[in-house]
Coordinates of C-alpha atoms in Angstrom, one line a residue:
X28 CA -10.2 -32.1 39.1
X29 CA -12.9 -31.7 35.7
X30 CA -15.1 -34.7 35.2
X31 CA -15.0 -36.1 31.8
X32 CA -18.1 -35.5 29.7
X33 CA -20.1 -38.3 29.0
X34 CA -19.7 -39.5 25.1
X35 CA -22.5 -39.4 23.2
X36 CA -23.5 -41.2 19.8
X37 CA -23.2 -37.7 17.9
X38 CA -19.7 -37.3 19.6
X39 CA -18.3 -40.3 17.6
X40 CA -20.2 -40.5 14.5
X41 CA -19.3 -38.9 10.9
X42 CA -21.1 -36.8 8.6
X43 CA -19.6 -37.7 5.6
X44 CA -21.8 -40.3 3.6
X45 CA -24.7 -39.3 5.3
X46 CA -26.5 -38.3 1.9
X47 CA -29.2 -41.1 1.6
X48 CA -30.0 -42.9 -1.4
X49 CA -33.5 -42.9 -2.2
X50 CA -35.4 -45.9 -1.9
X51 CA -36.9 -45.7 -5.3
X52 CA -33.2 -45.0 -6.8
X53 CA -31.2 -48.0 -8.7
X54 CA -28.5 -49.5 -7.3
X55 CA -26.5 -48.0 -9.9
X56 CA -26.9 -44.8 -9.0
X57 CA -26.4 -46.2 -5.3
X58 CA -22.8 -47.2 -6.4
X59 CA -22.0 -44.1 -8.1
X60 CA -23.1 -42.5 -4.9
X61 CA -20.7 -44.6 -3.0
X62 CA -17.9 -44.1 -5.4
X63 CA -18.2 -40.3 -5.6
X64 CA -18.8 -40.0 -1.8
X65 CA -15.6 -42.2 -1.0
X66 CA -18.0 -44.7 1.0
X67 CA -19.2 -48.3 1.5
X68 CA -22.5 -47.7 2.7
X69 CA -25.6 -45.5 2.1
X70 CA -28.3 -44.9 4.0
X71 CA -31.7 -45.3 1.9
X72 CA -34.2 -43.0 2.3
X73 CA -38.1 -43.0 1.5
X74 CA -40.3 -40.1 0.0
X75 CA -40.9 -38.9 3.2
X76 CA -36.6 -38.2 3.9
X77 CA -37.2 -41.2 6.3
X78 CA -34.7 -43.9 7.4
X79 CA -35.8 -46.9 5.6
X80 CA -32.5 -48.9 5.8
X81 CA -28.9 -49.2 4.4
X82 CA -27.3 -50.4 1.7
X83 CA -23.4 -51.5 1.5
X84 CA -21.3 -52.2 -1.4
X85 CA -21.1 -56.1 -0.8
X86 CA -25.0 -55.7 -0.6
X87 CA -25.0 -54.6 -4.2
X88 CA -22.2 -57.2 -5.5
X89 CA -23.8 -60.2 -3.5
X90 CA -27.7 -59.6 -4.0
X91 CA -27.7 -57.6 -7.6
X92 CA -24.0 -58.2 -9.4
X93 CA -23.6 -61.7 -8.8
X94 CA -27.1 -62.9 -9.4
X95 CA -26.8 -61.6 -13.0
X96 CA -29.2 -58.9 -12.3
X97 CA -29.0 -55.1 -14.2
X98 CA -28.2 -52.9 -11.4
X99 CA -30.0 -50.1 -13.4
X100 CA -32.8 -52.1 -12.9
X101 CA -33.1 -52.7 -9.3
X102 CA -34.5 -50.0 -6.7
X103 CA -32.0 -49.7 -3.7
X104 CA -35.1 -50.3 -1.1
X105 CA -35.4 -53.8 -2.3
X106 CA -32.2 -54.3 -0.3
X107 CA -33.0 -52.4 2.6
X108 CA -33.1 -55.3 5.4
X109 CA -33.2 -55.0 9.2
X110 CA -32.7 -51.7 10.1
X111 CA -30.7 -50.7 13.3
X112 CA -30.0 -47.2 14.4
X113 CA -29.4 -45.2 17.6
X114 CA -30.3 -41.8 18.9
X115 CA -27.6 -39.0 18.5
X116 CA -28.3 -38.7 22.2
X117 CA -27.5 -41.7 23.6
X118 CA -24.6 -42.5 25.4
X119 CA -21.7 -44.2 23.0
X120 CA -21.9 -47.2 24.5
X121 CA -25.3 -48.1 23.8
X122 CA -24.1 -47.4 20.1
X123 CA -21.4 -50.1 20.6
X124 CA -23.8 -52.3 21.9
X125 CA -26.2 -52.0 19.3
X126 CA -23.4 -52.4 16.7
X127 CA -22.0 -55.9 18.4
X128 CA -25.5 -57.4 19.0
X129 CA -26.6 -57.2 15.6
X130 CA -22.9 -57.7 14.2
X131 CA -22.9 -54.5 12.2
X132 CA -20.2 -52.3 11.0
X133 CA -22.1 -49.1 10.4
X134 CA -24.8 -47.6 12.5
X135 CA -27.1 -45.0 11.3
X136 CA -27.7 -41.9 14.1
X137 CA -31.0 -40.5 14.6
X138 CA -31.9 -37.0 16.2
X139 CA -34.6 -38.1 17.6
X140 CA -35.7 -34.2 19.1
X141 CA -34.9 -33.2 15.5
X142 CA -38.1 -35.2 14.1
X143 CA -36.6 -38.4 13.9
X144 CA -33.6 -37.1 11.0
X145 CA -30.9 -38.7 10.1
X146 CA -27.8 -37.2 11.0
X147 CA -24.7 -39.4 10.7
X148 CA -23.2 -42.9 10.9
X149 CA -21.3 -44.6 13.1
X150 CA -18.8 -46.9 11.6
X151 CA -15.5 -49.1 12.8
X152 CA -13.4 -45.7 11.9
X153 CA -15.3 -43.4 14.1
X154 CA -15.0 -46.5 16.8
X155 CA -11.5 -46.4 16.4
X156 CA -10.8 -43.0 16.7
X157 CA -13.2 -42.6 20.2
X158 CA -12.9 -46.0 22.2
X159 CA -10.3 -47.5 24.0
X160 CA -8.3 -50.4 22.9
X161 CA -10.1 -52.8 24.8
X162 CA -13.4 -51.5 23.4
X163 CA -12.4 -52.0 20.2
X164 CA -10.9 -55.8 20.8
X165 CA -14.4 -56.6 22.0
X166 CA -16.4 -54.8 19.3
X167 CA -13.8 -56.9 16.9
X168 CA -14.1 -60.2 18.6
X169 CA -18.3 -59.6 18.5
X170 CA -18.6 -58.4 15.2
X171 CA -16.3 -60.8 13.5
X172 CA -17.2 -64.2 15.3
X173 CA -18.0 -66.5 13.1
X174 CA -20.8 -69.2 13.8
X175 CA -19.6 -72.1 15.5

């Protein structure tokens, strides 16, 4: 009887949208990249090509447009926020737990063995394709939970 291979973060991540927006590029540039890549989130990388944060389409709307700021004059790095990530070789459950604990819907995957380089992102769609119905239900209840 064959044993089931342990599912790793790299097994469930998508590489679509893993292209970084530079921390000094504008939110206008970031929004155009999102449009062209058909994604709602981009990793933000510094001049050293290291992950500095992530930015979502919602971040741009809420923290820039709704505040009346000019998206062409705001750098992506200004919206970087807290950074959470998972090692590509980590168990997929670790990625799921990180997303649940921090109530995030997208998680950068870092290849620690390859000089800590960004190699993908885990999204809700990736979870839906790779996890059990029970795991997905638990994720949804934790990530979408509202404060009391």
